[in-house]
mmCIF file of C-alpha atoms in Angstrom:
data_model
loop_
_atom_site.group_PDB
_atom_site.id
_atom_site.type_symbol
_atom_site.label_atom_id
_atom_site.label_comp_id
_atom_site.label_asym_id
_atom_site.label_seq_id
_atom_site.Cartn_x
_atom_site.Cartn_y
_atom_site.Cartn_z
ATOM 1 C CA UNK A 274 2.335 9.398 -13.313
ATOM 2 C CA UNK A 275 -0.145 11.891 -11.915
ATOM 3 C CA UNK A 276 -2.620 10.963 -14.560
ATOM 4 C CA UNK A 277 -2.515 7.234 -14.171
ATOM 5 C CA UNK A 278 -3.041 7.359 -10.415
ATOM 6 C CA UNK A 279 -0.945 4.246 -10.039
ATOM 7 C CA UNK A 280 1.291 3.567 -7.100
ATOM 8 C CA UNK A 281 -0.678 5.790 -4.807
ATOM 9 C CA UNK A 282 0.085 4.124 -1.480
ATOM 10 C CA UNK A 283 3.792 4.865 -1.209
ATOM 11 C CA UNK A 284 3.210 8.096 -3.053
ATOM 12 C CA UNK A 285 0.996 9.583 -0.370
ATOM 13 C CA UNK A 286 2.783 8.024 2.551
ATOM 14 C CA UNK A 287 6.429 8.887 1.996
ATOM 15 C CA UNK A 288 6.072 12.382 0.590
ATOM 16 C CA UNK A 289 6.209 14.037 4.006
ATOM 17 C CA UNK A 290 9.723 15.248 3.246
ATOM 18 C CA UNK A 291 11.785 15.656 0.102
ATOM 19 C CA UNK A 292 14.477 13.395 1.495
ATOM 20 C CA UNK A 293 12.044 10.514 1.965
ATOM 21 C CA UNK A 294 10.637 11.090 -1.503
ATOM 22 C CA UNK A 295 14.092 10.897 -3.067
ATOM 23 C CA UNK A 296 14.913 7.742 -1.146
ATOM 24 C CA UNK A 297 11.701 6.062 -2.138
ATOM 25 C CA UNK A 298 12.127 7.189 -5.737
ATOM 26 C CA UNK A 299 15.630 5.759 -5.878
ATOM 27 C CA UNK A 300 14.469 2.460 -4.419
ATOM 28 C CA UNK A 301 11.526 2.205 -6.799
ATOM 29 C CA UNK A 302 13.698 3.119 -9.811
ATOM 30 C CA UNK A 303 16.237 0.457 -8.882
ATOM 31 C CA UNK A 304 13.528 -2.180 -8.620
ATOM 32 C CA UNK A 305 11.845 -1.019 -11.831
ATOM 33 C CA UNK A 306 15.031 -1.130 -13.887
ATOM 34 C CA UNK A 307 16.153 -4.535 -12.716
ATOM 35 C CA UNK A 308 12.745 -6.176 -12.775
ATOM 36 C CA UNK A 309 12.135 -4.824 -16.276
ATOM 37 C CA UNK A 310 15.550 -6.170 -17.297
ATOM 38 C CA UNK A 311 14.898 -9.659 -15.960
ATOM 39 C CA UNK A 312 11.325 -9.861 -17.148
ATOM 40 C CA UNK A 313 12.276 -8.923 -20.685
ATOM 41 C CA UNK A 314 15.242 -11.289 -20.557
ATOM 42 C CA UNK A 315 12.993 -14.185 -19.603
ATOM 43 C CA UNK A 316 9.941 -13.155 -21.580
ATOM 44 C CA UNK A 317 10.222 -16.107 -23.946
ATOM 45 C CA UNK A 318 10.892 -18.637 -21.181
ATOM 46 C CA UNK A 319 8.053 -17.837 -18.807
ATOM 47 C CA UNK A 320 4.776 -19.465 -19.848
ATOM 48 C CA UNK A 321 1.910 -17.030 -20.150
ATOM 49 C CA UNK A 322 -0.174 -18.748 -17.504
ATOM 50 C CA UNK A 323 2.231 -18.292 -14.618
ATOM 51 C CA UNK A 324 3.622 -14.972 -15.720
ATOM 52 C CA UNK A 325 2.082 -12.803 -12.986
ATOM 53 C CA UNK A 326 3.418 -14.946 -10.118
ATOM 54 C CA UNK A 327 6.807 -15.109 -11.825
ATOM 55 C CA UNK A 328 6.918 -11.337 -12.153
ATOM 56 C CA UNK A 329 5.968 -10.919 -8.541
ATOM 57 C CA UNK A 330 8.762 -13.231 -7.451
ATOM 58 C CA UNK A 331 11.274 -11.346 -9.612
ATOM 59 C CA UNK A 332 10.117 -8.027 -8.219
ATOM 60 C CA UNK A 333 10.123 -9.314 -4.663
ATOM 61 C CA UNK A 334 13.704 -10.467 -5.077
ATOM 62 C CA UNK A 335 14.892 -6.984 -5.958
ATOM 63 C CA UNK A 336 12.770 -5.376 -3.286
ATOM 64 C CA UNK A 337 14.456 -7.614 -0.733
ATOM 65 C CA UNK A 338 17.833 -6.548 -2.134
ATOM 66 C CA UNK A 339 16.923 -2.880 -1.792
ATOM 67 C CA UNK A 340 15.589 -3.500 1.691
ATOM 68 C CA UNK A 341 18.819 -5.111 2.853
ATOM 69 C CA UNK A 342 21.089 -2.606 1.092
ATOM 70 C CA UNK A 343 19.233 0.358 2.517
ATOM 71 C CA UNK A 344 19.232 -1.160 5.974
ATOM 72 C CA UNK A 345 22.987 -1.581 5.755
ATOM 73 C CA UNK A 346 24.021 1.760 4.283
ATOM 74 C CA UNK A 347 21.204 4.205 5.020
ATOM 75 C CA UNK A 348 19.640 3.006 8.276
ATOM 76 C CA UNK A 349 18.019 6.370 9.060
ATOM 77 C CA UNK A 350 16.233 6.469 5.723
ATOM 78 C CA UNK A 351 15.284 2.824 6.093
ATOM 79 C CA UNK A 352 13.747 3.652 9.437
ATOM 80 C CA UNK A 353 11.647 6.505 8.122
ATOM 81 C CA UNK A 354 10.416 4.657 5.035
ATOM 82 C CA UNK A 355 9.720 1.635 7.210
ATOM 83 C CA UNK A 356 7.021 -0.660 5.970
ATOM 84 C CA UNK A 357 6.852 0.980 2.571
ATOM 85 C CA UNK A 358 10.058 -0.660 1.378
ATOM 86 C CA UNK A 359 8.573 -4.173 1.378
ATOM 87 C CA UNK A 360 5.416 -2.664 -0.032
ATOM 88 C CA UNK A 361 7.221 -1.677 -3.232
ATOM 89 C CA UNK A 362 6.390 -5.260 -4.228
ATOM 90 C CA UNK A 363 2.723 -4.459 -4.588
ATOM 91 C CA UNK A 364 3.285 -1.086 -6.211
ATOM 92 C CA UNK A 365 1.060 -1.273 -9.268
ATOM 93 C CA UNK A 366 3.511 0.719 -11.404
ATOM 94 C CA UNK A 367 6.207 -1.906 -11.284
ATOM 95 C CA UNK A 368 3.968 -4.851 -12.034
ATOM 96 C CA UNK A 369 2.202 -2.729 -14.624
ATOM 97 C CA UNK A 370 5.424 -1.976 -16.473
ATOM 98 C CA UNK A 371 6.557 -5.590 -16.284
ATOM 99 C CA UNK A 372 3.269 -6.746 -17.747
ATOM 100 C CA UNK A 373 2.696 -3.881 -20.143
ATOM 101 C CA UNK A 374 6.149 -3.131 -21.496
ATOM 102 C CA UNK A 375 8.989 -5.451 -20.518
ATOM 103 C CA UNK A 376 6.888 -8.455 -21.427
ATOM 104 C CA UNK A 377 6.727 -7.413 -25.055
ATOM 105 C CA UNK A 378 9.988 -5.602 -25.681
ATOM 106 C CA UNK A 379 13.679 -6.353 -25.987
ATOM 107 C CA UNK A 380 16.068 -5.994 -23.088
ATOM 108 C CA UNK A 381 17.528 -2.575 -23.824
ATOM 109 C CA UNK A 382 14.273 -0.658 -24.390
ATOM 110 C CA UNK A 383 12.900 -2.273 -21.234
ATOM 111 C CA UNK A 384 15.777 -0.958 -19.164
ATOM 112 C CA UNK A 385 15.350 2.512 -20.651
ATOM 113 C CA UNK A 386 11.645 2.321 -19.920
ATOM 114 C CA UNK A 387 12.399 1.362 -16.325
ATOM 115 C CA UNK A 388 14.738 4.319 -15.906
ATOM 116 C CA UNK A 389 12.189 6.674 -17.461
ATOM 117 C CA UNK A 390 9.274 5.477 -15.373
ATOM 118 C CA UNK A 391 11.422 5.516 -12.248
ATOM 119 C CA UNK A 392 12.472 9.118 -12.831
ATOM 120 C CA UNK A 393 8.910 10.137 -13.553
ATOM 121 C CA UNK A 394 7.759 8.541 -10.335
ATOM 122 C CA UNK A 395 10.580 10.180 -8.384
ATOM 123 C CA UNK A 396 9.917 13.578 -9.930
ATOM 124 C CA UNK A 397 6.220 13.394 -9.095
ATOM 125 C CA UNK A 398 6.999 12.422 -5.521
ATOM 126 C CA UNK A 399 9.528 15.229 -5.144
ATOM 127 C CA UNK A 400 6.995 17.787 -6.401
ATOM 128 C CA UNK A 401 4.437 16.554 -3.907
ATOM 129 C CA UNK A 402 6.989 16.377 -1.095
ATOM 130 C CA UNK A 403 8.150 19.914 -1.866
ATOM 131 C CA UNK A 404 4.683 21.281 -1.209
ATOM 132 C CA UNK A 405 4.198 19.223 1.889
ATOM 133 C CA UNK A 406 7.570 19.886 3.453
ATOM 134 C CA UNK A 407 7.491 23.628 2.840
ATOM 135 C CA UNK A 408 3.951 23.994 4.144
ATOM 136 C CA UNK A 409 4.231 21.533 6.977
ATOM 137 C CA UNK A 410 7.747 22.107 8.182
ATOM 138 C CA UNK A 411 8.943 25.361 6.600
ATOM 139 C CA UNK A 412 11.937 23.621 5.060
ATOM 140 C CA UNK A 413 13.105 21.938 1.873
ATOM 141 C CA UNK A 414 15.418 18.929 1.907
ATOM 142 C CA UNK A 415 16.215 19.855 5.498
ATOM 143 C CA UNK A 416 17.153 23.477 4.751
ATOM 144 C CA UNK A 417 15.202 26.006 6.723
ATOM 145 C CA UNK A 418 13.325 28.219 4.289
ATOM 146 C CA UNK A 419 10.622 30.088 6.109
ATOM 147 C CA UNK A 420 12.386 30.943 9.351
ATOM 148 C CA UNK A 421 11.946 30.159 13.009
ATOM 149 C CA UNK A 422 8.611 31.857 13.466
ATOM 150 C CA UNK A 423 7.002 29.657 10.815
ATOM 151 C CA UNK A 424 8.593 26.490 12.103
ATOM 152 C CA UNK A 425 7.194 27.110 15.550
ATOM 153 C CA UNK A 426 3.697 27.240 14.128
ATOM 154 C CA UNK A 427 3.724 25.345 10.855
ATOM 155 C CA UNK A 428 0.774 24.209 8.821
ATOM 156 C CA UNK A 429 1.024 20.809 10.407
ATOM 157 C CA UNK A 430 -1.864 19.329 8.476
ATOM 158 C CA UNK A 431 0.201 19.255 5.279
ATOM 159 C CA UNK A 432 2.438 16.572 6.776
ATOM 160 C CA UNK A 433 -0.411 14.640 8.354
ATOM 161 C CA UNK A 434 -2.599 12.282 6.376
ATOM 162 C CA UNK A 435 -5.398 14.693 5.350
ATOM 163 C CA UNK A 436 -2.898 17.120 3.840
ATOM 164 C CA UNK A 437 -1.659 14.421 1.503
ATOM 165 C CA UNK A 438 -5.132 13.723 0.174
ATOM 166 C CA UNK A 439 -6.092 17.367 -0.204
ATOM 167 C CA UNK A 440 -2.842 18.458 -1.854
ATOM 168 C CA UNK A 441 -3.099 15.472 -4.184
ATOM 169 C CA UNK A 442 -6.572 16.612 -5.154
ATOM 170 C CA UNK A 443 -5.330 20.103 -6.023
ATOM 171 C CA UNK A 444 -2.337 18.808 -7.962
ATOM 172 C CA UNK A 445 -4.592 16.506 -9.984
ATOM 173 C CA UNK A 446 -7.018 19.369 -10.535
ATOM 174 C CA UNK A 447 -4.165 21.567 -11.738
ATOM 175 C CA UNK A 448 -3.083 18.901 -14.205
ATOM 176 C CA UNK A 449 -6.662 18.629 -15.448
ATOM 177 C CA UNK A 450 -6.730 22.352 -16.137
ATOM 178 C CA UNK A 451 -3.384 22.254 -17.928
ATOM 179 C CA UNK A 452 -4.518 19.401 -20.092
ATOM 180 C CA UNK A 453 -7.717 21.159 -20.997
ATOM 181 C CA UNK A 454 -5.762 24.297 -21.944
ATOM 182 C CA UNK A 455 -3.480 22.237 -24.122
ATOM 183 C CA UNK A 456 -6.361 20.573 -25.874
ATOM 184 C CA UNK A 457 -8.101 23.911 -26.287
ATOM 185 C CA UNK A 458 -4.941 25.392 -27.790
ATOM 186 C CA UNK A 459 -4.544 22.569 -30.275
ATOM 187 C CA UNK A 460 -7.940 23.077 -31.826
ATOM 188 C CA UNK B 173 -7.054 -29.530 28.371
ATOM 189 C CA UNK B 174 -7.206 -29.188 24.638
ATOM 190 C CA UNK B 175 -8.839 -25.862 25.104
ATOM 191 C CA UNK B 176 -6.076 -24.505 27.291
ATOM 192 C CA UNK B 177 -3.433 -25.835 24.936
ATOM 193 C CA UNK B 178 -5.108 -24.092 22.056
ATOM 194 C CA UNK B 179 -5.248 -20.924 24.087
ATOM 195 C CA UNK B 180 -1.548 -21.216 24.786
ATOM 196 C CA UNK B 181 -0.742 -21.598 21.118
ATOM 197 C CA UNK B 182 -2.763 -18.541 20.257
ATOM 198 C CA UNK B 183 -1.385 -16.226 22.903
ATOM 199 C CA UNK B 184 2.196 -17.480 23.035
ATOM 200 C CA UNK B 185 4.683 -14.700 22.532
ATOM 201 C CA UNK B 186 6.609 -15.089 19.264
ATOM 202 C CA UNK B 187 9.966 -14.701 21.011
ATOM 203 C CA UNK B 188 9.237 -17.665 23.244
ATOM 204 C CA UNK B 189 8.391 -15.532 26.300
ATOM 205 C CA UNK B 190 5.555 -16.140 28.719
ATOM 206 C CA UNK B 191 2.165 -16.204 27.031
ATOM 207 C CA UNK B 192 0.160 -13.133 27.817
ATOM 208 C CA UNK B 193 -3.288 -11.993 26.889
ATOM 209 C CA UNK B 194 -5.249 -9.068 28.124
ATOM 210 C CA UNK B 195 -8.629 -7.764 27.129
ATOM 211 C CA UNK B 196 -7.329 -4.204 27.464
ATOM 212 C CA UNK B 197 -4.597 -4.745 24.899
ATOM 213 C CA UNK B 198 -7.056 -6.507 22.615
ATOM 214 C CA UNK B 199 -9.438 -3.556 22.757
ATOM 215 C CA UNK B 200 -6.564 -1.162 22.184
ATOM 216 C CA UNK B 201 -5.563 -3.068 19.062
ATOM 217 C CA UNK B 202 -9.117 -3.126 17.732
ATOM 218 C CA UNK B 203 -9.803 0.565 18.307
ATOM 219 C CA UNK B 204 -6.400 1.501 16.977
ATOM 220 C CA UNK B 205 -6.720 -0.498 13.763
ATOM 221 C CA UNK B 206 -10.264 0.611 12.993
ATOM 222 C CA UNK B 207 -10.175 4.257 13.960
ATOM 223 C CA UNK B 208 -6.893 5.762 15.076
ATOM 224 C CA UNK B 209 -4.543 4.159 12.598
ATOM 225 C CA UNK B 210 -7.145 3.385 9.976
ATOM 226 C CA UNK B 211 -5.190 1.568 7.303
ATOM 227 C CA UNK B 212 -6.579 3.607 4.463
ATOM 228 C CA UNK B 213 -6.958 7.049 5.917
ATOM 229 C CA UNK B 214 -3.918 7.419 8.079
ATOM 230 C CA UNK B 215 -1.457 4.767 6.919
ATOM 231 C CA UNK B 216 -2.188 5.055 3.204
ATOM 232 C CA UNK B 217 -2.434 1.332 2.695
ATOM 233 C CA UNK B 218 -4.842 0.066 0.090
ATOM 234 C CA UNK B 219 -5.403 3.373 -1.665
ATOM 235 C CA UNK B 220 -5.702 1.804 -5.118
ATOM 236 C CA UNK B 221 -8.804 -0.312 -4.424
ATOM 237 C CA UNK B 222 -10.032 2.451 -2.133
ATOM 238 C CA UNK B 223 -10.253 4.822 -5.085
ATOM 239 C CA UNK B 224 -11.068 2.196 -7.680
ATOM 240 C CA UNK B 225 -13.926 0.302 -6.078
ATOM 241 C CA UNK B 226 -15.585 3.071 -4.103
ATOM 242 C CA UNK B 227 -17.876 4.254 -6.847
ATOM 243 C CA UNK B 228 -20.809 2.090 -5.823
ATOM 244 C CA UNK B 229 -22.040 1.005 -2.445
ATOM 245 C CA UNK B 230 -22.673 -2.645 -3.392
ATOM 246 C CA UNK B 231 -19.232 -3.299 -4.759
ATOM 247 C CA UNK B 232 -17.667 -1.479 -1.822
ATOM 248 C CA UNK B 233 -19.343 -3.867 0.608
ATOM 249 C CA UNK B 234 -18.305 -6.882 -1.495
ATOM 250 C CA UNK B 235 -14.717 -5.715 -1.699
ATOM 251 C CA UNK B 236 -14.632 -5.043 2.031
ATOM 252 C CA UNK B 237 -15.868 -8.538 2.839
ATOM 253 C CA UNK B 238 -13.341 -10.112 0.491
ATOM 254 C CA UNK B 239 -10.520 -8.084 2.032
ATOM 255 C CA UNK B 240 -11.408 -9.062 5.605
ATOM 256 C CA UNK B 241 -11.551 -12.697 4.533
ATOM 257 C CA UNK B 242 -8.205 -12.760 2.757
ATOM 258 C CA UNK B 243 -6.543 -10.561 5.350
ATOM 259 C CA UNK B 244 -7.285 -13.010 8.149
ATOM 260 C CA UNK B 245 -6.131 -16.000 6.084
ATOM 261 C CA UNK B 246 -3.010 -14.171 4.951
ATOM 262 C CA UNK B 247 -2.146 -13.184 8.517
ATOM 263 C CA UNK B 248 -2.607 -16.747 9.708
ATOM 264 C CA UNK B 249 -0.470 -18.151 6.900
ATOM 265 C CA UNK B 250 2.276 -15.567 7.014
ATOM 266 C CA UNK B 251 2.559 -15.586 10.814
ATOM 267 C CA UNK B 252 2.834 -19.358 10.980
ATOM 268 C CA UNK B 253 5.355 -19.557 8.171
ATOM 269 C CA UNK B 254 7.438 -16.672 9.520
ATOM 270 C CA UNK B 255 7.719 -17.976 13.065
ATOM 271 C CA UNK B 256 7.891 -21.673 12.289
ATOM 272 C CA UNK B 257 9.886 -21.805 9.082
ATOM 273 C CA UNK B 258 11.794 -18.569 8.502
ATOM 274 C CA UNK B 259 12.909 -17.683 12.034
ATOM 275 C CA UNK B 260 14.249 -21.125 13.020
ATOM 276 C CA UNK B 261 16.266 -21.228 9.814
ATOM 277 C CA UNK B 262 17.527 -17.666 10.086
ATOM 278 C CA UNK B 263 15.884 -16.631 6.841
ATOM 279 C CA UNK B 264 13.995 -13.576 8.042
ATOM 280 C CA UNK B 265 15.279 -11.624 5.069
ATOM 281 C CA UNK B 266 13.106 -13.729 2.753
ATOM 282 C CA UNK B 267 10.036 -12.284 4.453
ATOM 283 C CA UNK B 268 8.846 -10.085 1.616
ATOM 284 C CA UNK B 269 9.100 -12.790 -1.032
ATOM 285 C CA UNK B 270 7.522 -15.413 1.176
ATOM 286 C CA UNK B 271 4.601 -13.258 2.201
ATOM 287 C CA UNK B 272 3.745 -12.154 -1.287
ATOM 288 C CA UNK B 273 3.818 -15.742 -2.492
ATOM 289 C CA UNK B 274 1.614 -16.829 0.413
ATOM 290 C CA UNK B 275 -0.866 -14.076 -0.326
ATOM 291 C CA UNK B 276 -0.939 -14.711 -4.057
ATOM 292 C CA UNK B 277 -1.433 -18.427 -3.641
ATOM 293 C CA UNK B 278 -4.037 -17.943 -0.904
ATOM 294 C CA UNK B 279 -6.043 -15.664 -3.128
ATOM 295 C CA UNK B 280 -5.874 -18.219 -5.918
ATOM 296 C CA UNK B 281 -6.874 -21.007 -3.543
ATOM 297 C CA UNK B 282 -9.761 -19.080 -2.045
ATOM 298 C CA UNK B 283 -10.982 -18.270 -5.509
ATOM 299 C CA UNK B 284 -10.964 -21.924 -6.555
ATOM 300 C CA UNK B 285 -12.572 -23.159 -3.335
ATOM 301 C CA UNK B 286 -15.308 -20.581 -3.499
ATOM 302 C CA UNK B 287 -15.999 -21.369 -7.123
ATOM 303 C CA UNK B 288 -16.377 -25.048 -6.302
ATOM 304 C CA UNK B 289 -18.336 -24.969 -3.075
ATOM 305 C CA UNK B 290 -20.165 -21.688 -2.927
ATOM 306 C CA UNK B 291 -20.943 -20.303 -6.359
ATOM 307 C CA UNK B 292 -23.228 -17.656 -4.856
ATOM 308 C CA UNK B 293 -20.457 -16.248 -2.696
ATOM 309 C CA UNK B 294 -18.072 -16.565 -5.614
ATOM 310 C CA UNK B 295 -20.355 -14.474 -7.764
ATOM 311 C CA UNK B 296 -20.504 -11.867 -5.041
ATOM 312 C CA UNK B 297 -16.785 -11.707 -4.263
ATOM 313 C CA UNK B 298 -15.285 -13.221 -7.397
ATOM 314 C CA UNK B 299 -14.245 -10.174 -9.338
ATOM 315 C CA UNK B 300 -12.621 -8.596 -6.292
ATOM 316 C CA UNK B 301 -10.377 -11.493 -5.419
ATOM 317 C CA UNK B 302 -7.699 -11.051 -8.113
ATOM 318 C CA UNK B 303 -7.490 -7.369 -7.205
ATOM 319 C CA UNK B 304 -6.651 -8.260 -3.648
ATOM 320 C CA UNK B 305 -3.227 -9.702 -4.426
ATOM 321 C CA UNK B 306 -1.985 -6.243 -5.237
ATOM 322 C CA UNK B 307 -3.747 -4.611 -2.317
ATOM 323 C CA UNK B 308 -0.956 -3.251 -0.190
ATOM 324 C CA UNK B 309 -3.139 -3.342 2.912
ATOM 325 C CA UNK B 310 -2.930 -7.143 2.978
ATOM 326 C CA UNK B 311 0.834 -7.330 2.729
ATOM 327 C CA UNK B 312 0.987 -4.318 5.027
ATOM 328 C CA UNK B 313 -0.966 -6.057 7.773
ATOM 329 C CA UNK B 314 1.144 -9.191 7.463
ATOM 330 C CA UNK B 315 4.375 -7.214 7.711
ATOM 331 C CA UNK B 316 3.170 -4.909 10.485
ATOM 332 C CA UNK B 317 2.062 -7.872 12.598
ATOM 333 C CA UNK B 318 5.604 -9.170 12.468
ATOM 334 C CA UNK B 319 7.173 -5.756 13.034
ATOM 335 C CA UNK B 320 4.996 -5.108 16.081
ATOM 336 C CA UNK B 321 5.840 -8.568 17.454
ATOM 337 C CA UNK B 322 2.213 -9.507 17.951
ATOM 338 C CA UNK B 323 1.347 -13.032 19.065
ATOM 339 C CA UNK B 324 -0.807 -15.065 16.712
ATOM 340 C CA UNK B 325 -3.979 -14.173 18.613
ATOM 341 C CA UNK B 326 -3.239 -10.450 18.542
ATOM 342 C CA UNK B 327 -2.220 -10.688 14.888
ATOM 343 C CA UNK B 328 -5.545 -12.245 13.965
ATOM 344 C CA UNK B 329 -7.464 -9.649 15.964
ATOM 345 C CA UNK B 330 -5.422 -6.907 14.357
ATOM 346 C CA UNK B 331 -6.094 -8.230 10.878
ATOM 347 C CA UNK B 332 -9.847 -8.510 11.462
ATOM 348 C CA UNK B 333 -9.934 -4.989 12.847
ATOM 349 C CA UNK B 334 -7.801 -3.649 10.016
ATOM 350 C CA UNK B 335 -10.143 -5.272 7.528
ATOM 351 C CA UNK B 336 -13.156 -3.760 9.238
ATOM 352 C CA UNK B 337 -11.434 -0.384 9.228
ATOM 353 C CA UNK B 338 -10.762 -0.741 5.513
ATOM 354 C CA UNK B 339 -14.370 -1.719 4.855
ATOM 355 C CA UNK B 340 -15.630 1.178 6.950
ATOM 356 C CA UNK B 341 -13.560 3.696 5.016
ATOM 357 C CA UNK B 342 -14.538 2.109 1.700
ATOM 358 C CA UNK B 343 -18.261 2.060 2.450
ATOM 359 C CA UNK B 344 -18.290 5.621 3.796
ATOM 360 C CA UNK B 345 -16.392 6.756 0.737
ATOM 361 C CA UNK B 346 -18.749 4.959 -1.629
ATOM 362 C CA UNK B 347 -21.778 6.510 0.042
ATOM 363 C CA UNK B 348 -20.282 9.984 -0.235
ATOM 364 C CA UNK B 349 -19.190 9.499 -3.826
ATOM 365 C CA UNK B 350 -22.608 8.312 -4.935
ATOM 366 C CA UNK B 351 -24.005 11.605 -3.722
ATOM 367 C CA UNK B 352 -21.123 13.627 -5.139
ATOM 368 C CA UNK B 353 -21.711 12.334 -8.651
ATOM 369 C CA UNK B 354 -24.624 14.679 -8.990
ATOM 370 C CA UNK B 355 -23.060 17.606 -7.153
ATOM 371 C CA UNK B 356 -22.025 20.712 -9.002
ATOM 372 C CA UNK B 357 -18.248 20.961 -8.680
ATOM 373 C CA UNK B 358 -15.613 22.858 -10.663
ATOM 374 C CA UNK B 359 -14.822 21.116 -13.935
ATOM 375 C CA UNK B 360 -11.155 20.525 -13.117
ATOM 376 C CA UNK B 361 -11.897 18.774 -9.850
ATOM 377 C CA UNK B 362 -14.353 16.235 -11.231
ATOM 378 C CA UNK B 363 -13.603 12.556 -10.773
ATOM 379 C CA UNK B 364 -10.357 11.605 -9.094
ATOM 380 C CA UNK B 365 -9.432 14.977 -7.565
ATOM 381 C CA UNK B 366 -12.840 15.171 -5.919
ATOM 382 C CA UNK B 367 -12.341 11.677 -4.536
ATOM 383 C CA UNK B 368 -9.083 12.801 -2.981
ATOM 384 C CA UNK B 369 -10.739 15.862 -1.464
ATOM 385 C CA UNK B 370 -13.409 13.676 0.110
ATOM 386 C CA UNK B 371 -10.752 11.305 1.385
ATOM 387 C CA UNK B 372 -8.929 14.271 2.885
ATOM 388 C CA UNK B 373 -12.050 15.443 4.692
ATOM 389 C CA UNK B 374 -12.672 11.920 5.995
ATOM 390 C CA UNK B 375 -9.080 11.694 7.083
ATOM 391 C CA UNK B 376 -9.473 14.902 9.091
ATOM 392 C CA UNK B 377 -12.530 13.395 10.733
ATOM 393 C CA UNK B 378 -10.587 10.277 11.635
ATOM 394 C CA UNK B 379 -7.809 12.416 13.106
ATOM 395 C CA UNK B 380 -10.364 13.268 15.756
ATOM 396 C CA UNK B 381 -9.987 9.741 17.114
ATOM 397 C CA UNK B 382 -6.275 10.249 17.680
ATOM 398 C CA UNK B 383 -6.619 10.906 21.398
ATOM 399 C CA UNK B 384 -8.559 7.699 22.060
ATOM 400 C CA UNK B 385 -5.725 5.217 22.243
ATOM 401 C CA UNK B 386 -3.340 7.457 24.171
#
């Protein structure tokens, strides 16, 4: 997930708190699993020429479902994720998996792939949100970690837009280092 | 007569209220969409092309132009369909599906029209057009226009301004990245991480505009 740099828009936008990240991750996983399921189910029926529009329609259907469900049962979360729920449609990960995996594989592996990718996406978002929420708000999943004095004067920039970009840069840099170590160790 | 009727259509409030139009609100929308709520740098819309196409100045300008173009068409199409087809039939919940279909088909249409009538422009914009379908900024603008209950006129202004804001961020980024290619940076930060750092710095700069709109 971190390496492919796909699905960046929701990734940067909703990771201001761990709760949002979990909500977004759950929504994206749901859409991934079901769109992968349907795409692989219909992979022999859909002609190759119109496959991208068909996938988009399938994905959009499930995104609408998630949108309505979340609005009904978790209105607060729906409010804070706002525009990024409909935007799951254009999340490159989901279309990418439909095109790259579900299109070529049987139903069951496609579902498993959807679950796996969804959890990976969620995990990555939670990691990012952990950094941002602790730095920017002194809390984690709503629990106060760093005390009153920090919360009165938090590192606000971590929650604002620039913090997302800069933290992302460091996380990517960290992954680069790890990968280099691994490669160095293998030699 | 025709002129005033046209004006009425453009400024009519979507909820059927009295038409209203003020230069002050128009300016507020423009400044807000370009600087204060820049779609890329503070709303995180359109990050994928922002990072993908910002390696060279030429392609950044081409992409920006294509985005403005499609954004305006998509806003026009989605606004008209939403208020004239979906709302009267109580099908607002189909918004996401409808909009994405409108955008995808518009992009396809624009591509075909350009190819037929203006091969030069097609050569310039061609490769960027398919990428635009999955640009969340386009869908984002269409959805935000509805959420903010803008009239058609305001929606169009907002989409032009948002497109300009996107282009501005993209071109600035491309200029910076061209220079950064030759800079001496730590090995681990090369490439994508560096791009994010630059974006972060630009985002801080754009935060400086936050007081403008009030």
